[in-house]
Tab-separated table of C-alpha atoms and ligand atoms in Angstrom:
chain	number	residue	atom	x	y	z
A	1	MET	CA	0.000	0.000	0.000
A	2	LYS	CA	1.299	3.446	-0.927
A	3	THR	CA	1.469	6.443	1.381
A	4	VAL	CA	0.481	9.637	-0.389
A	5	SER	CA	0.137	13.316	0.376
A	6	LEU	CA	-3.139	15.029	-0.421
A	7	ALA	CA	-1.583	18.483	-0.104
A	8	ALA	CA	-2.109	19.085	-3.852
A	9	LEU	CA	-5.876	18.812	-3.407
A	10	HIS	CA	-5.864	21.550	-0.805
A	11	THR	CA	-4.179	24.079	-3.072
A	12	GLU	CA	-6.028	26.584	-5.240
A	13	ALA	CA	-4.792	24.760	-8.359
A	14	GLY	CA	-5.819	21.375	-6.968
A	15	ARG	CA	-9.307	22.588	-6.225
A	16	ARG	CA	-9.632	24.049	-9.700
A	17	ASP	CA	-8.451	20.894	-11.459
A	18	PRO	CA	-8.339	17.884	-9.149
A	19	TYR	CA	-8.560	15.343	-11.975
A	20	PRO	CA	-4.799	14.899	-12.542
A	21	VAL	CA	-4.489	14.197	-8.789
A	22	TYR	CA	-7.261	11.612	-9.051
A	23	ALA	CA	-5.617	9.963	-12.072
A	24	TRP	CA	-2.326	9.811	-10.161
A	25	LEU	CA	-4.107	8.326	-7.128
A	26	HIS	CA	-5.594	5.580	-9.315
A	27	GLU	CA	-2.070	4.664	-10.383
A	28	GLN	CA	-1.218	4.138	-6.705
A	29	GLY	CA	-4.113	1.712	-6.133
A	30	PRO	CA	-7.757	1.762	-4.973
A	31	ILE	CA	-6.883	3.015	-1.479
A	32	CYS	CA	-3.821	4.744	-0.018
A	33	GLN	CA	-2.567	5.707	3.375
A	34	VAL	CA	-2.288	9.472	3.778
A	35	ALA	CA	0.972	10.943	5.017
A	36	GLN	CA	1.030	11.913	8.661
A	37	GLY	CA	0.075	15.452	9.489
A	38	GLU	CA	-3.038	15.443	7.301
A	39	ARG	CA	-6.531	15.119	8.678
A	40	TYR	CA	-7.327	11.802	7.032
A	41	SER	CA	-5.492	8.547	7.540
A	42	PHE	CA	-6.735	6.934	4.316
A	43	VAL	CA	-8.025	8.074	0.952
A	44	VAL	CA	-10.253	5.802	-1.126
A	45	GLN	CA	-10.391	6.444	-4.862
A	46	GLY	CA	-11.207	3.017	-6.356
A	47	PHE	CA	-14.845	2.519	-7.312
A	48	GLU	CA	-15.262	-0.888	-5.642
A	49	ALA	CA	-13.364	0.141	-2.520
A	50	ALA	CA	-15.372	3.366	-2.181
A	51	SER	CA	-18.648	1.443	-2.630
A	52	GLN	CA	-17.590	-1.005	0.084
A	53	VAL	CA	-16.837	1.788	2.548
A	54	LEU	CA	-20.101	3.629	1.875
A	55	LYS	CA	-22.235	0.487	2.046
A	56	ASP	CA	-20.721	-0.758	5.302
A	57	SER	CA	-22.216	1.930	7.511
A	58	ALA	CA	-21.889	-0.248	10.629
A	59	THR	CA	-18.092	-0.037	10.327
A	60	PHE	CA	-17.616	3.237	8.450
A	61	LYS	CA	-19.582	5.960	10.175
A	62	VAL	CA	-20.165	9.612	9.463
A	63	ALA	CA	-18.681	12.182	11.856
A	64	GLU	CA	-21.003	12.559	14.782
A	65	SER	CA	-20.824	14.981	17.653
A	66	SER	CA	-22.954	15.554	20.690
A	67	ALA	CA	-21.090	18.782	21.479
A	68	PRO	CA	-21.590	21.160	18.540
A	69	THR	CA	-19.121	24.026	18.307
A	70	GLY	CA	-21.655	26.622	17.109
A	71	PRO	CA	-25.097	27.152	15.548
A	72	ALA	CA	-24.110	25.983	12.036
A	73	HIS	CA	-22.298	22.941	13.352
A	74	ALA	CA	-25.376	22.131	15.475
A	75	VAL	CA	-27.602	22.184	12.393
A	76	PHE	CA	-25.405	19.671	10.581
A	77	MET	CA	-24.941	17.478	13.644
A	78	ASN	CA	-28.704	17.218	14.213
A	79	SER	CA	-29.346	16.176	10.602
A	80	MET	CA	-29.337	12.911	8.665
A	81	PHE	CA	-25.983	13.724	7.094
A	82	PHE	CA	-24.049	13.545	10.342
A	83	THR	CA	-25.833	10.910	12.378
A	84	ASN	CA	-25.413	7.139	12.452
A	85	ALA	CA	-27.777	4.283	13.250
A	86	PRO	CA	-29.999	4.124	15.212
A	87	ARG	CA	-30.510	7.919	15.239
A	88	HIS	CA	-29.971	8.157	11.478
A	89	THR	CA	-32.370	5.253	10.802
A	90	ARG	CA	-35.073	7.016	12.794
A	91	MET	CA	-34.642	10.280	10.883
A	92	ARG	CA	-34.305	8.657	7.514
A	93	ARG	CA	-37.439	6.586	8.086
A	94	MET	CA	-39.486	9.724	8.720
A	95	PHE	CA	-38.145	11.434	5.614
A	96	ASN	CA	-38.533	8.354	3.404
A	97	HIS	CA	-42.093	8.225	4.626
A	98	ALA	CA	-42.849	11.782	3.539
A	99	PHE	CA	-40.485	11.965	0.540
A	100	THR	CA	-42.180	9.238	-1.475
A	101	PRO	CA	-41.693	8.426	-5.181
A	102	ARG	CA	-45.336	9.462	-5.629
A	103	ARG	CA	-44.609	12.901	-4.173
A	104	VAL	CA	-41.461	13.279	-6.299
A	105	ASN	CA	-43.133	12.118	-9.508
A	106	GLY	CA	-46.071	14.336	-8.653
A	107	LEU	CA	-43.682	17.266	-9.092
A	108	LEU	CA	-42.978	16.442	-12.727
A	109	LEU	CA	-45.655	18.745	-14.137
A	110	ALA	CA	-44.597	21.541	-11.794
A	111	ILE	CA	-40.948	21.060	-12.830
A	112	GLU	CA	-41.875	21.241	-16.521
A	113	ARG	CA	-43.962	24.358	-15.901
A	114	MET	CA	-41.201	26.091	-13.922
A	115	THR	CA	-38.625	25.113	-16.547
A	116	GLY	CA	-40.868	26.617	-19.246
A	117	GLU	CA	-41.268	29.865	-17.308
A	118	LEU	CA	-37.523	30.217	-16.788
A	119	VAL	CA	-36.855	29.481	-20.463
A	120	GLU	CA	-39.187	32.350	-21.365
A	121	GLN	CA	-37.462	34.685	-18.936
A	122	ILE	CA	-33.990	34.091	-20.322
A	123	ALA	CA	-35.041	33.899	-23.996
A	124	GLY	CA	-33.575	36.384	-26.498
A	125	ARG	CA	-31.144	37.931	-24.023
A	126	ASP	CA	-27.799	39.312	-25.091
A	127	ARG	CA	-26.248	38.616	-21.685
A	128	VAL	CA	-27.793	36.588	-18.922
A	129	ASP	CA	-26.236	34.949	-15.880
A	130	PHE	CA	-27.473	31.408	-16.338
A	131	MET	CA	-26.657	30.514	-12.722
A	132	ALA	CA	-28.700	33.340	-11.195
A	133	GLU	CA	-31.588	33.229	-13.631
A	134	PHE	CA	-32.036	29.537	-14.361
A	135	ALA	CA	-29.779	27.084	-12.518
A	136	PHE	CA	-30.551	28.517	-9.090
A	137	PRO	CA	-34.279	29.343	-9.382
A	138	LEU	CA	-35.283	25.998	-10.894
A	139	PRO	CA	-34.243	23.769	-7.949
A	140	ALA	CA	-35.017	26.496	-5.394
A	141	ASN	CA	-38.557	26.799	-6.752
A	142	VAL	CA	-39.014	23.036	-7.008
A	143	LEU	CA	-37.865	22.569	-3.413
A	144	GLY	CA	-39.916	25.559	-2.341
A	145	GLU	CA	-42.951	23.899	-3.892
A	146	LEU	CA	-42.096	20.549	-2.321
A	147	LEU	CA	-41.440	21.896	1.160
A	148	GLY	CA	-43.902	24.742	1.027
A	149	VAL	CA	-41.385	27.620	1.280
A	150	PRO	CA	-43.169	30.686	-0.141
A	151	GLU	CA	-41.734	32.112	-3.362
A	152	VAL	CA	-41.057	35.553	-1.861
A	153	ASP	CA	-38.657	33.976	0.658
A	154	ARG	CA	-36.508	32.021	-1.805
A	155	SER	CA	-34.047	34.732	-2.815
A	156	TRP	CA	-33.614	35.635	0.870
A	157	TYR	CA	-32.597	32.036	1.334
A	158	ARG	CA	-29.867	31.718	-1.298
A	159	PRO	CA	-26.943	33.634	0.304
A	160	ARG	CA	-27.679	31.974	3.644
A	161	ALA	CA	-27.705	28.510	2.105
A	162	LEU	CA	-24.404	29.253	0.352
A	163	ALA	CA	-22.856	30.461	3.619
A	164	LEU	CA	-23.901	27.253	5.367
A	165	GLY	CA	-22.678	25.073	2.502
A	166	ALA	CA	-19.246	26.734	2.496
A	167	LEU	CA	-18.588	25.057	5.831
A	168	LEU	CA	-18.432	21.684	4.121
A	169	GLU	CA	-15.469	22.462	1.855
A	170	LEU	CA	-12.414	20.261	2.379
A	171	GLY	CA	-10.038	21.889	4.862
A	172	ALA	CA	-11.162	25.403	3.936
A	173	SER	CA	-12.980	26.589	7.067
A	174	THR	CA	-11.747	29.951	8.255
A	175	GLN	CA	-12.979	32.177	11.077
A	176	GLU	CA	-14.920	34.165	8.464
A	177	THR	CA	-16.632	31.169	6.814
A	178	ILE	CA	-17.576	29.762	10.226
A	179	ALA	CA	-18.940	33.112	11.431
A	180	ALA	CA	-20.961	33.575	8.214
A	181	ALA	CA	-22.337	30.021	8.480
A	182	ASP	CA	-23.285	30.602	12.134
A	183	THR	CA	-25.153	33.794	11.286
A	184	ALA	CA	-26.962	32.014	8.448
A	185	ALA	CA	-27.929	29.115	10.751
A	186	GLN	CA	-29.255	31.547	13.354
A	187	GLU	CA	-31.430	33.209	10.718
A	188	ILE	CA	-32.634	30.080	8.956
A	189	THR	CA	-33.473	28.046	12.086
A	190	PRO	CA	-36.355	30.230	13.319
A	191	TYR	CA	-37.578	30.490	9.740
A	192	PHE	CA	-38.112	26.730	9.444
A	193	ALA	CA	-39.366	26.406	13.029
A	194	GLU	CA	-42.067	28.936	12.172
A	195	LEU	CA	-42.890	27.137	8.905
A	196	ALA	CA	-43.283	23.824	10.771
A	197	ALA	CA	-45.514	25.499	13.367
A	198	GLN	CA	-47.696	27.006	10.635
A	199	ARG	CA	-48.105	23.649	8.878
A	200	ARG	CA	-48.896	21.940	12.154
A	201	ALA	CA	-51.695	24.446	12.704
A	202	GLN	CA	-52.871	24.521	9.089
A	203	PRO	CA	-51.654	21.527	7.051
A	204	ARG	CA	-51.257	21.878	3.289
A	205	ASP	CA	-50.285	19.450	0.554
A	206	ASP	CA	-46.536	19.858	1.029
A	207	LEU	CA	-43.620	17.948	2.527
A	208	VAL	CA	-43.411	19.933	5.769
A	209	SER	CA	-47.109	19.237	6.460
A	210	ALA	CA	-46.604	15.540	5.643
A	211	LEU	CA	-43.597	15.412	7.959
A	212	VAL	CA	-45.234	17.077	10.936
A	213	GLN	CA	-48.230	14.762	10.519
A	214	ALA	CA	-46.012	11.663	10.220
A	215	LEU	CA	-44.128	12.804	13.310
A	216	GLU	CA	-47.256	13.187	15.351
A	217	ALA	CA	-48.459	9.748	14.218
A	218	ASP	CA	-45.091	8.278	15.225
A	219	GLY	CA	-45.210	9.750	18.704
A	220	GLY	CA	-42.498	12.335	18.099
A	221	ALA	CA	-39.787	10.219	16.405
A	222	LEU	CA	-37.869	13.445	15.797
A	223	ASN	CA	-37.600	16.311	18.221
A	224	GLU	CA	-38.146	19.889	17.067
A	225	GLU	CA	-34.408	20.582	16.759
A	226	GLU	CA	-33.933	17.505	14.562
A	227	LEU	CA	-36.946	18.337	12.413
A	228	VAL	CA	-35.738	21.864	11.741
A	229	ALA	CA	-32.108	20.794	11.184
A	230	ASN	CA	-33.211	18.196	8.642
A	231	LEU	CA	-35.432	20.654	6.804
A	232	ILE	CA	-32.501	23.055	6.551
A	233	VAL	CA	-30.045	20.485	5.200
A	234	LEU	CA	-32.692	19.076	2.888
A	235	PHE	CA	-33.248	22.480	1.363
A	236	ASN	CA	-29.509	23.104	1.194
A	237	ALA	CA	-28.541	19.668	-0.101
A	238	GLY	CA	-31.335	19.889	-2.607
A	239	PHE	CA	-30.704	23.088	-4.409
A	240	VAL	CA	-27.028	24.019	-4.489
A	241	THR	CA	-26.173	20.540	-5.823
A	242	THR	CA	-28.834	20.621	-8.516
A	243	THR	CA	-27.918	24.211	-9.406
A	244	HIS	CA	-24.443	22.930	-10.226
A	245	LEU	CA	-25.746	19.894	-12.104
A	246	LEU	CA	-27.497	22.369	-14.440
A	247	GLY	CA	-24.557	24.789	-14.683
A	248	ASN	CA	-21.929	22.086	-15.160
A	249	GLY	CA	-24.221	20.277	-17.593
A	250	LEU	CA	-24.837	23.299	-19.793
A	251	THR	CA	-21.114	24.113	-19.810
A	252	LEU	CA	-20.164	20.585	-20.856
A	253	LEU	CA	-22.772	20.661	-23.652
A	254	MET	CA	-21.749	24.110	-24.929
A	255	GLU	CA	-18.121	22.941	-25.015
A	256	ARG	CA	-19.171	19.876	-27.040
A	257	PRO	CA	-21.466	20.995	-29.894
A	258	GLU	CA	-21.784	17.428	-31.201
A	259	HIS	CA	-23.351	16.393	-27.896
A	260	PHE	CA	-25.505	19.508	-27.753
A	261	THR	CA	-26.939	18.624	-31.172
A	262	ARG	CA	-27.318	14.948	-30.320
A	263	LEU	CA	-29.334	15.700	-27.201
A	264	ARG	CA	-31.434	18.205	-29.124
A	265	GLU	CA	-32.221	15.612	-31.779
A	266	ARG	CA	-32.745	12.768	-29.305
A	267	PRO	CA	-34.286	14.176	-26.101
A	268	GLU	CA	-34.976	10.638	-24.900
A	269	LEU	CA	-31.218	10.405	-24.188
A	270	ALA	CA	-31.442	13.117	-21.514
A	271	SER	CA	-31.220	10.717	-18.590
A	272	SER	CA	-27.976	9.193	-19.962
A	273	TYR	CA	-26.629	12.723	-20.373
A	274	VAL	CA	-27.492	13.571	-16.770
A	275	GLU	CA	-25.705	10.433	-15.519
A	276	GLU	CA	-22.604	11.224	-17.548
A	277	ILE	CA	-22.583	14.903	-16.555
A	278	LEU	CA	-22.661	13.846	-12.904
A	279	ARG	CA	-20.000	11.181	-13.424
A	280	PHE	CA	-17.759	13.622	-15.245
A	281	GLU	CA	-18.212	16.848	-13.269
A	282	LEU	CA	-19.798	15.996	-9.932
A	283	PRO	CA	-20.901	18.815	-7.616
A	284	THR	CA	-20.009	16.766	-4.509
A	285	HIS	CA	-16.496	15.359	-4.798
A	286	PHE	CA	-16.112	13.591	-1.472
A	287	SER	CA	-17.604	12.079	1.667
A	288	LEU	CA	-15.909	11.466	4.963
A	289	ARG	CA	-16.145	8.428	7.246
A	290	TRP	CA	-14.350	7.081	10.302
A	291	ALA	CA	-13.728	3.417	11.108
A	292	ALA	CA	-15.695	2.352	14.176
A	293	ALA	CA	-13.870	-1.017	14.128
A	294	ASN	CA	-10.781	-2.533	12.515
A	295	ALA	CA	-11.569	-3.211	8.861
A	296	GLU	CA	-10.038	-4.339	5.585
A	297	VAL	CA	-10.619	-2.566	2.292
A	298	ALA	CA	-8.995	-3.793	-0.936
A	299	GLY	CA	-6.479	-5.773	1.136
A	300	VAL	CA	-5.524	-2.785	3.299
A	301	ASN	CA	-5.992	-2.911	7.066
A	302	ILE	CA	-7.750	0.122	8.458
A	303	PRO	CA	-7.336	0.507	12.213
A	304	GLN	CA	-10.314	1.496	14.306
A	305	GLY	CA	-10.565	5.265	14.708
A	306	SER	CA	-9.033	6.090	11.291
A	307	TRP	CA	-10.547	8.877	9.203
A	308	VAL	CA	-11.254	7.860	5.626
A	309	LEU	CA	-11.722	10.323	2.773
A	310	VAL	CA	-13.947	8.771	0.102
A	311	LEU	CA	-13.340	10.529	-3.212
A	312	LEU	CA	-16.637	10.022	-5.033
A	313	ALA	CA	-15.550	12.065	-8.035
A	314	ALA	CA	-12.318	10.048	-8.322
A	315	ALA	CA	-14.262	6.769	-8.058
A	316	ASN	CA	-16.422	8.063	-10.909
A	317	ARG	CA	-13.247	8.234	-13.010
A	318	ASP	CA	-11.766	4.901	-11.956
A	319	PRO	CA	-10.223	3.361	-15.110
A	320	ALA	CA	-10.903	-0.105	-13.653
A	321	ARG	CA	-14.607	0.717	-13.820
A	322	PHE	CA	-14.981	3.128	-16.743
A	323	ALA	CA	-13.160	2.772	-20.058
A	324	GLU	CA	-11.406	6.058	-20.944
A	325	PRO	CA	-12.734	7.714	-17.784
A	326	ASP	CA	-11.609	11.211	-18.800
A	327	ARG	CA	-13.725	11.119	-21.957
A	328	PHE	CA	-17.262	12.543	-21.798
A	329	ASP	CA	-19.428	9.784	-23.221
A	330	PRO	CA	-23.124	9.569	-22.284
A	331	SER	CA	-23.503	6.365	-24.292
A	332	ARG	CA	-21.876	4.502	-21.394
A	333	PHE	CA	-25.211	4.704	-19.590
A	334	SER	CA	-28.646	3.563	-20.482
A	335	ALA	CA	-31.420	4.883	-18.266
A	336	ALA	CA	-32.006	1.391	-16.890
A	337	ARG	CA	-28.462	1.212	-15.489
A	338	ALA	CA	-28.426	4.642	-13.963
A	339	ASP	CA	-26.939	3.743	-10.567
A	340	GLN	CA	-23.575	2.805	-11.923
A	341	THR	CA	-21.752	5.777	-10.472
A	342	LEU	CA	-21.157	7.021	-6.952
A	343	SER	CA	-22.596	10.437	-7.797
A	344	PHE	CA	-25.325	10.101	-5.179
A	345	GLY	CA	-23.268	8.033	-2.733
A	346	ALA	CA	-24.300	4.509	-1.696
A	347	GLY	CA	-25.630	2.661	1.326
A	348	ALA	CA	-27.519	4.134	4.276
A	349	HIS	CA	-26.777	7.764	3.365
A	350	TYR	CA	-27.607	7.367	-0.339
A	351	CYS	CA	-28.985	10.689	-1.544
A	352	LEU	CA	-32.584	11.177	-0.523
A	353	GLY	CA	-33.175	13.501	-3.472
A	354	ALA	CA	-31.494	11.523	-6.294
A	355	ALA	CA	-34.742	10.935	-8.199
A	356	LEU	CA	-35.742	14.579	-7.872
A	357	ALA	CA	-32.323	15.854	-8.975
A	358	ARG	CA	-32.456	13.597	-12.031
A	359	LEU	CA	-35.939	14.845	-12.973
A	360	GLU	CA	-34.786	18.453	-12.737
A	361	GLY	CA	-31.613	17.772	-14.705
A	362	ILE	CA	-33.515	16.004	-17.471
A	363	SER	CA	-36.221	18.650	-17.698
A	364	GLY	CA	-33.797	21.592	-17.545
A	365	LEU	CA	-31.248	20.321	-20.078
A	366	ARG	CA	-33.871	19.133	-22.543
A	367	ALA	CA	-35.572	22.520	-22.466
A	368	LEU	CA	-32.283	24.385	-22.904
A	369	VAL	CA	-31.101	22.484	-25.971
A	370	ALA	CA	-34.602	22.530	-27.493
A	371	ASN	CA	-35.205	26.256	-27.028
A	372	PHE	CA	-31.739	27.734	-27.404
A	373	PRO	CA	-29.935	26.041	-30.299
A	374	ALA	CA	-27.467	28.949	-30.435
A	375	ILE	CA	-26.866	29.436	-26.708
A	376	ARG	CA	-23.209	30.349	-26.143
A	377	LEU	CA	-20.920	31.931	-23.614
A	378	ALA	CA	-21.126	35.716	-23.430
A	379	GLU	CA	-17.851	35.753	-21.540
A	380	PRO	CA	-15.383	33.000	-20.631
A	381	ALA	CA	-16.728	30.653	-17.973
A	382	GLY	CA	-14.811	30.824	-14.726
A	383	VAL	CA	-13.218	27.672	-13.386
A	384	PRO	CA	-14.961	25.992	-10.436
A	385	ARG	CA	-12.968	26.577	-7.266
A	386	GLN	CA	-14.406	24.072	-4.823
A	387	LEU	CA	-14.543	20.318	-4.489
A	388	MET	CA	-17.722	20.406	-2.446
A	389	LEU	CA	-20.655	22.111	-4.161
A	390	ARG	CA	-18.463	22.417	-7.210
A	391	GLY	CA	-19.687	24.603	-10.022
A	392	HIS	CA	-19.811	28.118	-11.405
A	393	GLU	CA	-20.748	31.143	-9.352
A	394	GLN	CA	-21.775	32.915	-12.534
A	395	LEU	CA	-22.153	31.725	-16.103
A	396	TRP	CA	-22.800	34.533	-18.584
A	397	VAL	CA	-24.454	33.332	-21.756
A	398	THR	CA	-26.319	34.794	-24.709
A	399	THR	CA	-29.573	33.169	-25.719
A	400	GLN	CA	-30.132	35.320	-28.819
A	401	GLN	CA	-30.163	33.541	-32.152
A	402	ASP	CA	-26.821	33.696	-33.939
A	403	ARG	CA	-26.816	36.890	-36.040
A	404	SER	CA	-24.002	35.711	-38.327
B	501	HEM	C1	-27.214	16.616	-8.511
B	501	HEM	C2	-27.740	16.751	-7.331
B	501	HEM	C3	-27.288	16.002	-6.102
B	501	HEM	C4	-26.113	15.376	-5.812
B	501	HEM	C5	-24.878	15.250	-6.686
B	501	HEM	C6	-26.242	14.825	-4.477
B	501	HEM	C7	-25.263	14.074	-3.840
B	501	HEM	C8	-25.427	13.458	-2.622
B	501	HEM	C9	-24.478	12.557	-2.014
B	501	HEM	C10	-23.143	12.138	-2.627
B	501	HEM	C11	-24.979	12.153	-0.817
B	501	HEM	C12	-24.355	11.161	0.152
B	501	HEM	C13	-23.436	11.825	1.145
B	501	HEM	C14	-22.707	10.827	2.015
B	501	HEM	O1	-22.853	9.612	1.875
B	501	HEM	O2	-21.917	11.271	2.879
B	501	HEM	C15	-26.245	12.838	-0.659
B	501	HEM	C16	-27.034	12.730	0.457
B	501	HEM	C17	-28.190	13.448	0.626
B	501	HEM	N1	-28.842	14.214	-0.318
B	501	HEM	FE1	-28.228	14.591	-2.179
B	501	HEM	N2	-27.470	15.159	-3.992
B	501	HEM	C18	-28.150	15.867	-4.947
B	501	HEM	C19	-29.443	16.342	-4.862
B	501	HEM	C20	-30.235	16.280	-3.747
B	501	HEM	C21	-31.595	16.764	-3.653
B	501	HEM	C22	-32.377	17.379	-4.807
B	501	HEM	C23	-31.991	16.561	-2.363
B	501	HEM	C24	-33.283	16.889	-1.683
B	501	HEM	C25	-34.348	17.282	-2.252
B	501	HEM	C26	-30.901	15.909	-1.663
B	501	HEM	C27	-30.919	15.544	-0.340
B	501	HEM	C28	-29.968	14.743	0.261
B	501	HEM	C29	-30.054	14.312	1.650
B	501	HEM	C30	-31.127	14.693	2.655
B	501	HEM	C31	-28.937	13.494	1.875
B	501	HEM	C32	-28.550	12.826	3.203
B	501	HEM	C33	-29.111	11.447	3.235
B	501	HEM	C34	-28.685	10.700	4.487
B	501	HEM	O3	-27.700	11.067	5.108
B	501	HEM	O4	-29.390	9.721	4.813
B	501	HEM	N3	-29.851	15.754	-2.533
B	501	HEM	N4	-26.518	13.603	-1.773
């Protein structure tokens, strides 16, 4: 087993283009020990090894803490993301109960309608920031509809959600990011507590109403703090990720006109395109686990207590799993074999919103290629700067027909 340094990933250049580091890691094997002095003892980049770690949630647990260091930390620590069985099972059961396939599929018409409205808004524009005017509002409005967050509140929410999300970036927390995340958590928490109280008093046909009803029926399986924390992370996890799926997806298609045209001519391929976009340019590059017991992964002994960095985006480019992994090729997926990547994780913490994200990606990308055959960059796209919630802050495009 090789010992490696992950210092390159923590640099500005490494965050901008981590793929050479991932390719180099694959040459070292599916799992490596990390040099002393870094936060993680092991890094897992091989697809099979990463799947094993994620699926064995009895051995490989998420970071848990009963002593949060501040308001933002407390939100994360009271949510599904950072709890293990049996607490996680209890929370997840409640959310699975309310977040049913029927509810998600029931959003399809609303998603198509919202996509259509956004297409109209950005049509014929010389310069439009695709992120602000399409990629952000689509998932924010879909989640708003799902949860019952009123439309007028959604733009208030965005900067606060971004401030909270910044806390998750690999080794990048500073006093400023922590303070901004704490302020955001202090503002968002009463907002959702009030929303839950309103829905308890006057239920509607939305997820928050379904959750508070399910909770009452279950004799309070989640306390108020857990309910609110989970609503916050659900909203956060649900829109910044999907925002970047849309932004990264449009960028990849604009850079590859042959694919843009192919998707336009064959919209039924949209789900394969979404899978490949996520495999190729994932918004969530990693997950973190610690070993609750001694374990063996790909022949490597992992002592109890070790921290393990699971590089989902590297596993998605494992040459042992994907031929020519650095080539964008949607034909590697058919819709029926959509779970072949680690884009949405695996095991107990598998993404709750995977089906919803896919619906939004399919609807959004189909509408873009169909309505804007000449969409192009109005100014060079910036390079994503983060591994977690990776994507563009702004993406200036023109949607006017080509005048040439
Ligand atoms: C392209 C979009 C998305 C991507 C790439 C993505 C990715 C992921 C990944 C990798 C995990 C697993 C994390 C881990 O194992 O540590 C996860 C979990 C989760 N995701 Fe997503 N996600 C997306 C969209 C969504 C949406 C739309 C929602 C909600 C509506 C959502 C809600 C969640 C929740 C609640 C969890 C935690 C589940 C648990 O811990 O049991 N995600 N997501």
